[in-house]
Amino acid sequence: MKNTNPRTLRFRDIDKTKRTIVGGKGANLGELSRINGINVPDGFCITAGAFKNIVRETPAVNRLLDKLSLLKTEDRNEIGELCSELRKVIEGATISEELNKEITRHLSGFGEKNAWAIRSSATAEDLPAASFAGQHDTYLNITGKEAILKHIGKCWASLFTERAVIYRLQNGFDHRKVYLSVIVQKMIFPQAAGTLFTADPMSGNRKVLAIDAGFGLGEAMVSGLVNADNYKVRDSKIIDKNIPVKKLAVHALKDGGTKTREIKPEQQTRQVLTDSQIVQLGHTGRKIEAHFGSPQDIEWCLADDTFYTVQSRPITTLYPVPEANDRENHIYVSVGHQQMMTDAMKPLGLSLWQLTAARPMFKAGGRLFIDVAQQLASPNSRQMVLNAMEQHDPLIKDALMTLIERKDFIKPSPDAKRE
């Protein structure tokens, strides 16, 4: 009979339907493992059920949670004191004999001498509207069963760091309804690592990929400890590079743990990835984005000339855009801002406008938009649009002028030459 409440699961046995028991990171790793051509370091998840058992069997945790539930974001001192107590209690809790045996079985199957990355994966994590990125702890290059068990406890406890608690309060999450799974993943010892956004997080352009790349481990770059190259790719072509001086890199040590090292002077201004590797990584990003169906924030590393994907989550900071079933450029202008209606509309209002409007209107973010790309492609209609925008909102006109001046963005209409 199949166990409906497993304590542990291999990545290969996980998909998006397991999010409630392995959290956002765990579910995404399972999905990534299923994508043909995507390399994911193998491992397993300790499910949220194991964490629930710890909470249920430790009365002190429930007592402290009762007190925490009464606090608000401005109660920083009280939050700090309760969080410190909660972490001590959870780290000191005993892992059950059954769970201990399952962890031992997995470690033996993979090989006792492996080094591991121990990552937290909350059940309210990597969601489309709230990523929880950086809120819970990760431990790299952990070796030996006792150290692994110790860091599993640390991951559980990181659910109650001050930053994680305040983040949940700010986003309306109930502390008692968020549980933590722990990822135990084979450690990769990379020569380079970084992040890949399949939509430019600065401009919001969905057709531009933004890659950050640094020497050594990627966690140091994400935390801001070291400088990183930045590359931008569109349509399999590199369109921009920024290569800063890179003085430091964080590397894994053979006996466990990590160490910050100085980069040799001759390497400090060297490009971390070759141009062909940048383009190859861009293709990987598009494949992952297609699988998940939305722009992704991806963590990658490079070892022995092979790219490994260690995480992928939705980008939560992009303003939503109207859905289009093509890869053409579209220029959407806000209807509400032309009418001095800047607030988001309710669904009934959106539907009424769409049904009664003289031209197609597209919705995104609770607002309506019209597509003026075709009108801007013709000189005569372009001037009409610009004149109208000058009356409604000069800032929108300025934005349209910027797009018009980009010669590669608006395709001229077939009739443009006759006008």
CSV table of C-alpha atoms in Angstrom, one decimal:
chain,number,residue,atom,x,y,z
A,1,MET,CA,0.0,0.0,0.0
A,2,LYS,CA,1.4,3.4,-1.0
A,3,ASN,CA,2.4,5.7,1.9
A,4,THR,CA,0.2,8.9,1.7
A,5,ASN,CA,2.3,10.6,4.4
A,6,PRO,CA,5.9,10.0,3.5
A,7,ARG,CA,8.7,11.3,5.6
A,8,THR,CA,11.1,11.6,2.7
A,9,LEU,CA,10.9,11.7,-1.1
A,10,ARG,CA,13.5,11.4,-3.9
A,11,PHE,CA,13.5,14.2,-6.4
A,12,ARG,CA,12.4,11.7,-9.1
A,13,ASP,CA,9.2,11.0,-7.1
A,14,ILE,CA,8.2,14.7,-6.8
A,15,ASP,CA,6.2,17.0,-9.0
A,16,LYS,CA,4.2,20.2,-8.6
A,17,THR,CA,1.3,18.2,-6.9
A,18,LYS,CA,3.6,17.6,-3.9
A,19,ARG,CA,4.1,21.3,-3.1
A,20,THR,CA,2.1,21.1,0.2
A,21,ILE,CA,4.5,18.4,1.5
A,22,VAL,CA,7.9,19.4,0.0
A,23,GLY,CA,7.4,23.2,-0.3
A,24,GLY,CA,8.1,25.4,-3.3
A,25,LYS,CA,11.8,24.7,-3.8
A,26,GLY,CA,11.3,20.9,-3.4
A,27,ALA,CA,8.4,20.8,-5.9
A,28,ASN,CA,10.3,22.9,-8.4
A,29,LEU,CA,13.4,20.6,-8.1
A,30,GLY,CA,11.2,17.6,-8.8
A,31,GLU,CA,9.7,19.4,-11.9
A,32,LEU,CA,13.2,20.4,-13.1
A,33,SER,CA,14.4,16.8,-12.8
A,34,ARG,CA,11.7,15.9,-15.3
A,35,ILE,CA,12.8,18.3,-18.0
A,36,ASN,CA,14.8,16.6,-20.8
A,37,GLY,CA,18.3,18.1,-21.1
A,38,ILE,CA,18.2,19.9,-17.8
A,39,ASN,CA,20.9,18.7,-15.3
A,40,VAL,CA,19.8,18.7,-11.6
A,41,PRO,CA,22.1,17.4,-8.8
A,42,ASP,CA,20.2,14.5,-7.3
A,43,GLY,CA,18.9,14.3,-3.8
A,44,PHE,CA,15.8,14.0,-1.6
A,45,CYS,CA,13.4,16.0,0.5
A,46,ILE,CA,12.4,15.6,4.1
A,47,THR,CA,8.7,16.4,3.9
A,48,ALA,CA,6.7,19.0,5.8
A,49,GLY,CA,5.1,16.1,7.7
A,50,ALA,CA,8.3,15.5,9.5
A,51,PHE,CA,8.4,19.1,10.6
A,52,LYS,CA,4.8,18.9,11.7
A,53,ASN,CA,5.7,16.0,14.0
A,54,ILE,CA,8.4,18.0,15.6
A,55,VAL,CA,6.0,20.8,16.3
A,56,ARG,CA,3.3,18.4,17.6
A,57,GLU,CA,5.6,16.5,19.8
A,58,THR,CA,7.3,19.6,21.3
A,59,PRO,CA,4.9,21.5,23.6
A,60,ALA,CA,7.2,24.5,24.0
A,61,VAL,CA,7.0,25.3,20.2
A,62,ASN,CA,3.2,25.6,20.4
A,63,ARG,CA,3.4,27.7,23.5
A,64,LEU,CA,5.8,30.1,21.8
A,65,LEU,CA,3.7,30.2,18.6
A,66,ASP,CA,0.7,31.3,20.7
A,67,LYS,CA,2.7,34.3,21.8
A,68,LEU,CA,4.0,35.0,18.3
A,69,SER,CA,0.5,35.0,16.8
A,70,LEU,CA,-0.4,38.1,18.9
A,71,LEU,CA,2.5,40.3,17.6
A,72,LYS,CA,2.6,42.7,14.7
A,73,THR,CA,5.5,43.9,12.5
A,74,GLU,CA,6.3,46.9,14.7
A,75,ASP,CA,6.9,44.6,17.7
A,76,ARG,CA,10.5,44.0,16.7
A,77,ASN,CA,12.0,43.4,20.1
A,78,GLU,CA,9.3,40.9,21.1
A,79,ILE,CA,9.6,39.1,17.7
A,80,GLY,CA,13.4,38.9,18.2
A,81,GLU,CA,13.1,37.3,21.6
A,82,LEU,CA,10.4,34.8,20.7
A,83,CYS,CA,12.2,33.8,17.4
A,84,SER,CA,15.5,33.2,19.4
A,85,GLU,CA,13.6,30.9,21.8
A,86,LEU,CA,11.8,29.0,19.0
A,87,ARG,CA,15.0,28.3,17.1
A,88,LYS,CA,16.7,26.9,20.2
A,89,VAL,CA,13.8,24.6,21.0
A,90,ILE,CA,13.5,23.4,17.4
A,91,GLU,CA,17.3,22.8,16.9
A,92,GLY,CA,17.3,20.9,20.2
A,93,ALA,CA,14.4,18.6,19.2
A,94,THR,CA,15.0,14.9,18.7
A,95,ILE,CA,14.7,13.5,15.2
A,96,SER,CA,12.6,10.3,15.4
A,97,GLU,CA,14.2,6.9,15.0
A,98,GLU,CA,12.0,6.3,11.9
A,99,LEU,CA,13.1,9.5,10.2
A,100,ASN,CA,16.7,8.9,11.2
A,101,LYS,CA,16.6,5.5,9.5
A,102,GLU,CA,15.1,6.9,6.3
A,103,ILE,CA,17.8,9.7,6.0
A,104,THR,CA,20.5,7.1,6.6
A,105,ARG,CA,19.1,4.9,3.8
A,106,HIS,CA,19.1,7.7,1.4
A,107,LEU,CA,22.6,8.8,2.3
A,108,SER,CA,23.9,5.3,1.9
A,109,GLY,CA,22.2,4.9,-1.5
A,110,PHE,CA,23.9,8.0,-2.8
A,111,GLY,CA,27.3,7.3,-1.1
A,112,GLU,CA,28.4,8.2,2.4
A,113,LYS,CA,31.4,10.3,1.3
A,114,ASN,CA,29.3,12.8,-0.7
A,115,ALA,CA,29.1,16.4,0.3
A,116,TRP,CA,25.7,17.9,0.5
A,117,ALA,CA,23.8,21.2,0.3
A,118,ILE,CA,21.1,21.4,2.9
A,119,ARG,CA,18.3,23.9,1.9
A,120,SER,CA,15.0,25.0,3.4
A,121,SER,CA,11.8,24.7,1.4
A,122,ALA,CA,8.7,26.3,3.0
A,123,THR,CA,5.2,25.3,1.9
A,124,ALA,CA,4.4,29.0,1.3
A,125,GLU,CA,7.4,29.5,-0.9
A,126,ASP,CA,8.2,30.3,-4.6
A,127,LEU,CA,4.6,31.3,-5.2
A,128,PRO,CA,3.6,33.5,-8.1
A,129,ALA,CA,2.9,36.4,-5.8
A,130,ALA,CA,5.4,35.8,-3.0
A,131,SER,CA,8.8,34.1,-3.5
A,132,PHE,CA,10.1,34.0,0.1
A,133,ALA,CA,13.5,34.2,-1.6
A,134,GLY,CA,16.4,34.4,0.9
A,135,GLN,CA,14.0,34.2,3.9
A,136,HIS,CA,15.1,30.7,5.1
A,137,ASP,CA,18.6,29.2,5.5
A,138,THR,CA,20.9,27.2,3.2
A,139,TYR,CA,24.0,25.3,4.3
A,140,LEU,CA,26.6,24.2,1.8
A,141,ASN,CA,29.3,21.5,1.6
A,142,ILE,CA,28.0,19.5,4.7
A,143,THR,CA,29.7,16.2,5.1
A,144,GLY,CA,29.0,13.3,7.5
A,145,LYS,CA,25.6,12.1,8.9
A,146,GLU,CA,25.8,13.9,12.2
A,147,ALA,CA,26.5,17.2,10.6
A,148,ILE,CA,23.7,16.6,8.1
A,149,LEU,CA,21.2,15.9,10.9
A,150,LYS,CA,22.4,19.0,12.8
A,151,HIS,CA,21.9,21.2,9.8
A,152,ILE,CA,18.4,19.7,9.1
A,153,GLY,CA,17.5,21.1,12.5
A,154,LYS,CA,19.0,24.4,11.6
A,155,CYS,CA,16.9,24.6,8.5
A,156,TRP,CA,13.7,23.8,10.4
A,157,ALA,CA,14.7,26.5,12.9
A,158,SER,CA,15.2,29.1,10.1
A,159,LEU,CA,11.4,29.2,9.6
A,160,PHE,CA,11.6,31.5,12.7
A,161,THR,CA,14.3,33.9,11.9
A,162,GLU,CA,13.2,37.5,12.4
A,163,ARG,CA,13.3,38.2,8.7
A,164,ALA,CA,11.1,35.2,7.9
A,165,VAL,CA,8.6,36.0,10.6
A,166,ILE,CA,8.3,39.7,9.5
A,167,TYR,CA,8.0,38.7,5.8
A,168,ARG,CA,5.1,36.4,6.7
A,169,LEU,CA,3.4,39.2,8.7
A,170,GLN,CA,3.8,41.6,5.9
A,171,ASN,CA,2.4,39.2,3.4
A,172,GLY,CA,-0.5,37.9,5.6
A,173,PHE,CA,0.7,34.3,6.1
A,174,ASP,CA,-0.3,32.5,9.3
A,175,HIS,CA,2.8,31.2,11.1
A,176,ARG,CA,0.9,28.0,12.0
A,177,LYS,CA,0.0,27.2,8.4
A,178,VAL,CA,3.5,27.5,7.0
A,179,TYR,CA,5.7,24.4,7.3
A,180,LEU,CA,9.2,23.6,6.3
A,181,SER,CA,10.5,20.8,4.2
A,182,VAL,CA,14.3,20.3,4.0
A,183,ILE,CA,16.2,19.6,0.7
A,184,VAL,CA,19.3,17.4,0.9
A,185,GLN,CA,21.0,17.7,-2.4
A,186,LYS,CA,24.3,16.5,-3.8
A,187,MET,CA,26.9,19.3,-3.6
A,188,ILE,CA,28.3,20.6,-6.9
A,189,PHE,CA,31.8,22.2,-6.7
A,190,PRO,CA,31.5,24.8,-9.4
A,191,GLN,CA,34.1,27.0,-11.2
A,192,ALA,CA,31.3,29.5,-11.7
A,193,ALA,CA,27.7,30.1,-10.6
A,194,GLY,CA,25.0,32.6,-10.6
A,195,THR,CA,21.4,33.6,-11.5
A,196,LEU,CA,19.4,33.7,-14.7
A,197,PHE,CA,16.3,35.8,-15.1
A,198,THR,CA,14.2,34.8,-18.2
A,199,ALA,CA,12.8,38.4,-18.2
A,200,ASP,CA,14.9,41.4,-17.6
A,201,PRO,CA,14.0,42.4,-14.0
A,202,MET,CA,15.1,46.0,-14.5
A,203,SER,CA,13.0,46.8,-17.7
A,204,GLY,CA,10.4,44.0,-17.4
A,205,ASN,CA,11.2,43.0,-21.0
A,206,ARG,CA,10.1,39.3,-21.4
A,207,LYS,CA,12.3,38.9,-24.5
A,208,VAL,CA,15.6,39.7,-22.7
A,209,LEU,CA,17.3,37.3,-20.4
A,210,ALA,CA,19.6,38.7,-17.7
A,211,ILE,CA,22.4,36.5,-16.4
A,212,ASP,CA,24.7,37.2,-13.4
A,213,ALA,CA,27.8,35.1,-13.2
A,214,GLY,CA,30.6,34.9,-10.6
A,215,PHE,CA,33.5,32.7,-9.9
A,216,GLY,CA,33.0,30.0,-7.2
A,217,LEU,CA,29.7,29.4,-5.4
A,218,GLY,CA,26.6,31.3,-6.4
A,219,GLU,CA,25.3,31.9,-2.8
A,220,ALA,CA,28.1,34.4,-2.1
A,221,MET,CA,27.1,36.4,-5.2
A,222,VAL,CA,23.4,36.4,-4.4
A,223,SER,CA,24.1,37.6,-0.8
A,224,GLY,CA,26.2,40.5,-2.2
A,225,LEU,CA,29.6,39.3,-0.9
A,226,VAL,CA,31.3,39.2,-4.3
A,227,ASN,CA,31.0,41.0,-7.6
A,228,ALA,CA,29.5,39.4,-10.7
A,229,ASP,CA,29.4,39.8,-14.5
A,230,ASN,CA,26.1,40.7,-16.0
A,231,TYR,CA,25.0,39.6,-19.5
A,232,LYS,CA,21.8,40.3,-21.4
A,233,VAL,CA,20.6,38.0,-24.2
A,234,ARG,CA,17.8,38.4,-26.7
A,235,ASP,CA,16.9,36.0,-29.5
A,236,SER,CA,20.1,33.9,-28.8
A,237,LYS,CA,22.3,37.0,-29.2
A,238,ILE,CA,24.3,38.8,-26.5
A,239,ILE,CA,23.1,42.4,-26.5
A,240,ASP,CA,25.0,43.7,-23.5
A,241,LYS,CA,27.8,42.9,-21.1
A,242,ASN,CA,29.1,44.4,-17.9
A,243,ILE,CA,32.4,42.9,-16.6
A,244,PRO,CA,33.4,44.4,-13.2
A,245,VAL,CA,36.6,43.7,-11.3
A,246,LYS,CA,36.1,40.5,-9.3
A,247,LYS,CA,38.4,40.4,-6.3
A,248,LEU,CA,36.8,37.6,-4.2
A,249,ALA,CA,35.2,34.2,-4.7
A,250,VAL,CA,33.8,31.7,-2.2
A,251,HIS,CA,34.8,28.1,-2.7
A,252,ALA,CA,33.9,24.8,-1.0
A,253,LEU,CA,36.6,23.1,1.1
A,254,LYS,CA,37.4,19.4,0.8
A,255,ASP,CA,36.7,18.8,4.5
A,256,GLY,CA,33.4,20.7,4.5
A,257,GLY,CA,32.4,24.3,4.8
A,258,THR,CA,33.4,27.2,2.6
A,259,LYS,CA,36.1,29.8,2.4
A,260,THR,CA,36.4,33.2,0.8
A,261,ARG,CA,39.6,33.5,-1.4
A,262,GLU,CA,41.2,36.3,-3.3
A,263,ILE,CA,41.1,35.9,-7.1
A,264,LYS,CA,44.4,36.2,-8.9
A,265,PRO,CA,45.0,39.7,-10.4
A,266,GLU,CA,45.1,38.4,-14.0
A,267,GLN,CA,41.7,36.8,-13.5
A,268,GLN,CA,39.9,39.7,-11.8
A,269,THR,CA,38.8,41.3,-15.1
A,270,ARG,CA,38.3,38.1,-17.0
A,271,GLN,CA,34.8,37.3,-18.3
A,272,VAL,CA,33.3,34.5,-16.2
A,273,LEU,CA,31.5,32.7,-19.0
A,274,THR,CA,32.5,32.5,-22.6
A,275,ASP,CA,30.1,33.9,-25.2
A,276,SER,CA,29.0,30.4,-26.3
A,277,GLN,CA,28.3,29.4,-22.7
A,278,ILE,CA,26.2,32.6,-22.2
A,279,VAL,CA,24.1,31.6,-25.2
A,280,GLN,CA,23.9,28.0,-24.1
A,281,LEU,CA,22.7,29.1,-20.7
A,282,GLY,CA,20.1,31.3,-22.3
A,283,HIS,CA,18.6,28.3,-24.2
A,284,THR,CA,18.5,26.4,-20.9
A,285,GLY,CA,16.5,29.3,-19.4
A,286,ARG,CA,14.0,29.4,-22.2
A,287,LYS,CA,13.4,25.6,-21.9
A,288,ILE,CA,12.8,25.9,-18.1
A,289,GLU,CA,10.5,28.9,-18.6
A,290,ALA,CA,8.5,27.0,-21.2
A,291,HIS,CA,8.1,24.1,-18.8
A,292,PHE,CA,6.7,26.3,-15.9
A,293,GLY,CA,4.8,28.6,-18.2
A,294,SER,CA,6.0,31.9,-16.7
A,295,PRO,CA,9.2,34.0,-16.4
A,296,GLN,CA,11.7,32.3,-14.0
A,297,ASP,CA,14.4,33.3,-11.6
A,298,ILE,CA,16.9,30.4,-12.0
A,299,GLU,CA,20.0,29.5,-9.9
A,300,TRP,CA,22.7,27.7,-11.9
A,301,CYS,CA,26.3,26.5,-11.5
A,302,LEU,CA,29.0,25.4,-14.0
A,303,ALA,CA,31.3,22.4,-13.2
A,304,ASP,CA,33.5,20.5,-15.7
A,305,ASP,CA,31.9,22.5,-18.5
A,306,THR,CA,28.4,21.3,-17.6
A,307,PHE,CA,25.6,23.6,-16.5
A,308,TYR,CA,23.6,22.4,-13.5
A,309,THR,CA,20.3,23.9,-12.4
A,310,VAL,CA,19.9,24.0,-8.6
A,311,GLN,CA,16.7,26.0,-8.4
A,312,SER,CA,13.9,27.8,-10.3
A,313,ARG,CA,11.1,30.1,-9.0
A,314,PRO,CA,8.7,32.5,-10.6
A,315,ILE,CA,9.8,36.1,-10.9
A,316,THR,CA,7.3,37.9,-8.6
A,317,THR,CA,8.4,41.6,-9.3
A,318,LEU,CA,7.2,41.9,-12.9
A,319,TYR,CA,4.1,43.9,-13.7
A,320,PRO,CA,1.7,41.5,-15.4
A,321,VAL,CA,1.2,42.0,-19.2
A,322,PRO,CA,-1.8,41.1,-21.3
A,323,GLU,CA,-1.5,37.6,-22.7
A,324,ALA,CA,-0.6,37.3,-26.4
A,325,ASN,CA,-0.3,34.1,-28.5
A,326,ASP,CA,2.5,35.3,-30.6
A,327,ARG,CA,6.1,36.6,-30.3
A,328,GLU,CA,5.4,39.9,-31.9
A,329,ASN,CA,6.0,43.3,-30.2
A,330,HIS,CA,3.0,44.9,-28.6
A,331,ILE,CA,2.6,48.4,-27.2
A,332,TYR,CA,-0.1,48.6,-24.6
A,333,VAL,CA,-1.5,51.9,-23.4
A,334,SER,CA,-3.5,52.1,-20.2
A,335,VAL,CA,-7.1,53.0,-20.8
A,336,GLY,CA,-7.7,54.0,-17.1
A,337,HIS,CA,-4.8,56.5,-17.1
A,338,GLN,CA,-6.3,58.3,-20.1
A,339,GLN,CA,-9.6,58.6,-18.2
A,340,MET,CA,-8.0,59.6,-14.8
A,341,MET,CA,-9.0,56.1,-13.5
A,342,THR,CA,-5.6,55.0,-12.0
A,343,ASP,CA,-6.9,52.4,-9.5
A,344,ALA,CA,-7.4,48.8,-10.4
A,345,MET,CA,-10.9,47.9,-11.5
A,346,LYS,CA,-13.1,45.1,-10.2
A,347,PRO,CA,-13.9,42.1,-12.5
A,348,LEU,CA,-17.4,43.2,-13.4
A,349,GLY,CA,-16.1,46.6,-14.5
A,350,LEU,CA,-13.4,45.1,-16.6
A,351,SER,CA,-15.9,42.8,-18.3
A,352,LEU,CA,-18.4,45.6,-19.0
A,353,TRP,CA,-15.7,47.8,-20.6
A,354,GLN,CA,-14.5,44.9,-22.7
A,355,LEU,CA,-18.0,44.0,-23.9
A,356,THR,CA,-19.0,47.6,-24.8
A,357,ALA,CA,-15.7,49.1,-26.1
A,358,ALA,CA,-15.4,50.0,-29.8
A,359,ARG,CA,-12.0,48.3,-30.0
A,360,PRO,CA,-10.4,45.3,-28.3
A,361,MET,CA,-9.2,45.9,-24.7
A,362,PHE,CA,-6.8,43.7,-22.9
A,363,LYS,CA,-6.6,43.2,-19.1
A,364,ALA,CA,-3.6,42.9,-16.8
A,365,GLY,CA,-3.1,43.8,-13.2
A,366,GLY,CA,-6.8,44.7,-12.8
A,367,ARG,CA,-6.5,47.4,-15.5
A,368,LEU,CA,-7.4,47.6,-19.2
A,369,PHE,CA,-5.1,48.4,-22.1
A,370,ILE,CA,-5.3,49.0,-25.8
A,371,ASP,CA,-2.6,47.8,-28.3
A,372,VAL,CA,-1.4,50.7,-30.4
A,373,ALA,CA,1.5,48.9,-32.1
A,374,GLN,CA,-0.3,48.8,-35.6
A,375,GLN,CA,-1.3,52.5,-35.3
A,376,LEU,CA,2.3,53.5,-34.6
A,377,ALA,CA,3.5,51.6,-37.6
A,378,SER,CA,1.9,54.1,-40.0
A,379,PRO,CA,3.0,57.8,-40.0
A,380,ASN,CA,-0.5,59.2,-40.3
A,381,SER,CA,-2.1,57.1,-37.6
A,382,ARG,CA,1.0,57.5,-35.5
A,383,GLN,CA,0.6,61.2,-35.4
A,384,MET,CA,-3.0,60.9,-34.4
A,385,VAL,CA,-2.0,58.6,-31.4
A,386,LEU,CA,0.7,61.0,-30.3
A,387,ASN,CA,-1.6,64.0,-30.5
A,388,ALA,CA,-4.2,62.2,-28.4
A,389,MET,CA,-1.7,61.1,-25.8
A,390,GLU,CA,-0.4,64.7,-25.6
A,391,GLN,CA,-3.9,65.7,-24.5
A,392,HIS,CA,-4.4,62.8,-22.1
A,393,ASP,CA,-1.0,62.2,-20.6
A,394,PRO,CA,2.3,63.7,-21.8
A,395,LEU,CA,4.3,61.1,-20.0
A,396,ILE,CA,2.7,58.3,-22.0
A,397,LYS,CA,3.5,60.3,-25.2
A,398,ASP,CA,7.2,60.5,-24.1
A,399,ALA,CA,7.2,56.7,-23.6
A,400,LEU,CA,5.8,56.1,-27.0
A,401,MET,CA,8.3,58.5,-28.6
A,402,THR,CA,11.1,56.4,-27.0
A,403,LEU,CA,9.7,53.3,-28.6
A,404,ILE,CA,9.3,55.0,-32.0
A,405,GLU,CA,13.0,56.1,-31.8
A,406,ARG,CA,14.0,52.4,-31.4
A,407,LYS,CA,14.1,51.5,-35.0
A,408,ASP,CA,14.0,47.8,-34.3
A,409,PHE,CA,10.8,47.8,-32.2
A,410,ILE,CA,8.0,48.9,-34.5
A,411,LYS,CA,7.6,47.2,-37.9
A,412,PRO,CA,6.6,49.7,-40.6
A,413,SER,CA,3.1,49.1,-42.0
A,414,PRO,CA,2.9,47.9,-45.7
A,415,ASP,CA,1.0,51.1,-46.5
A,416,ALA,CA,3.5,53.3,-44.8
A,417,LYS,CA,5.5,54.1,-48.0
A,418,ARG,CA,2.3,55.3,-49.8
A,419,GLU,CA,1.4,57.7,-47.0
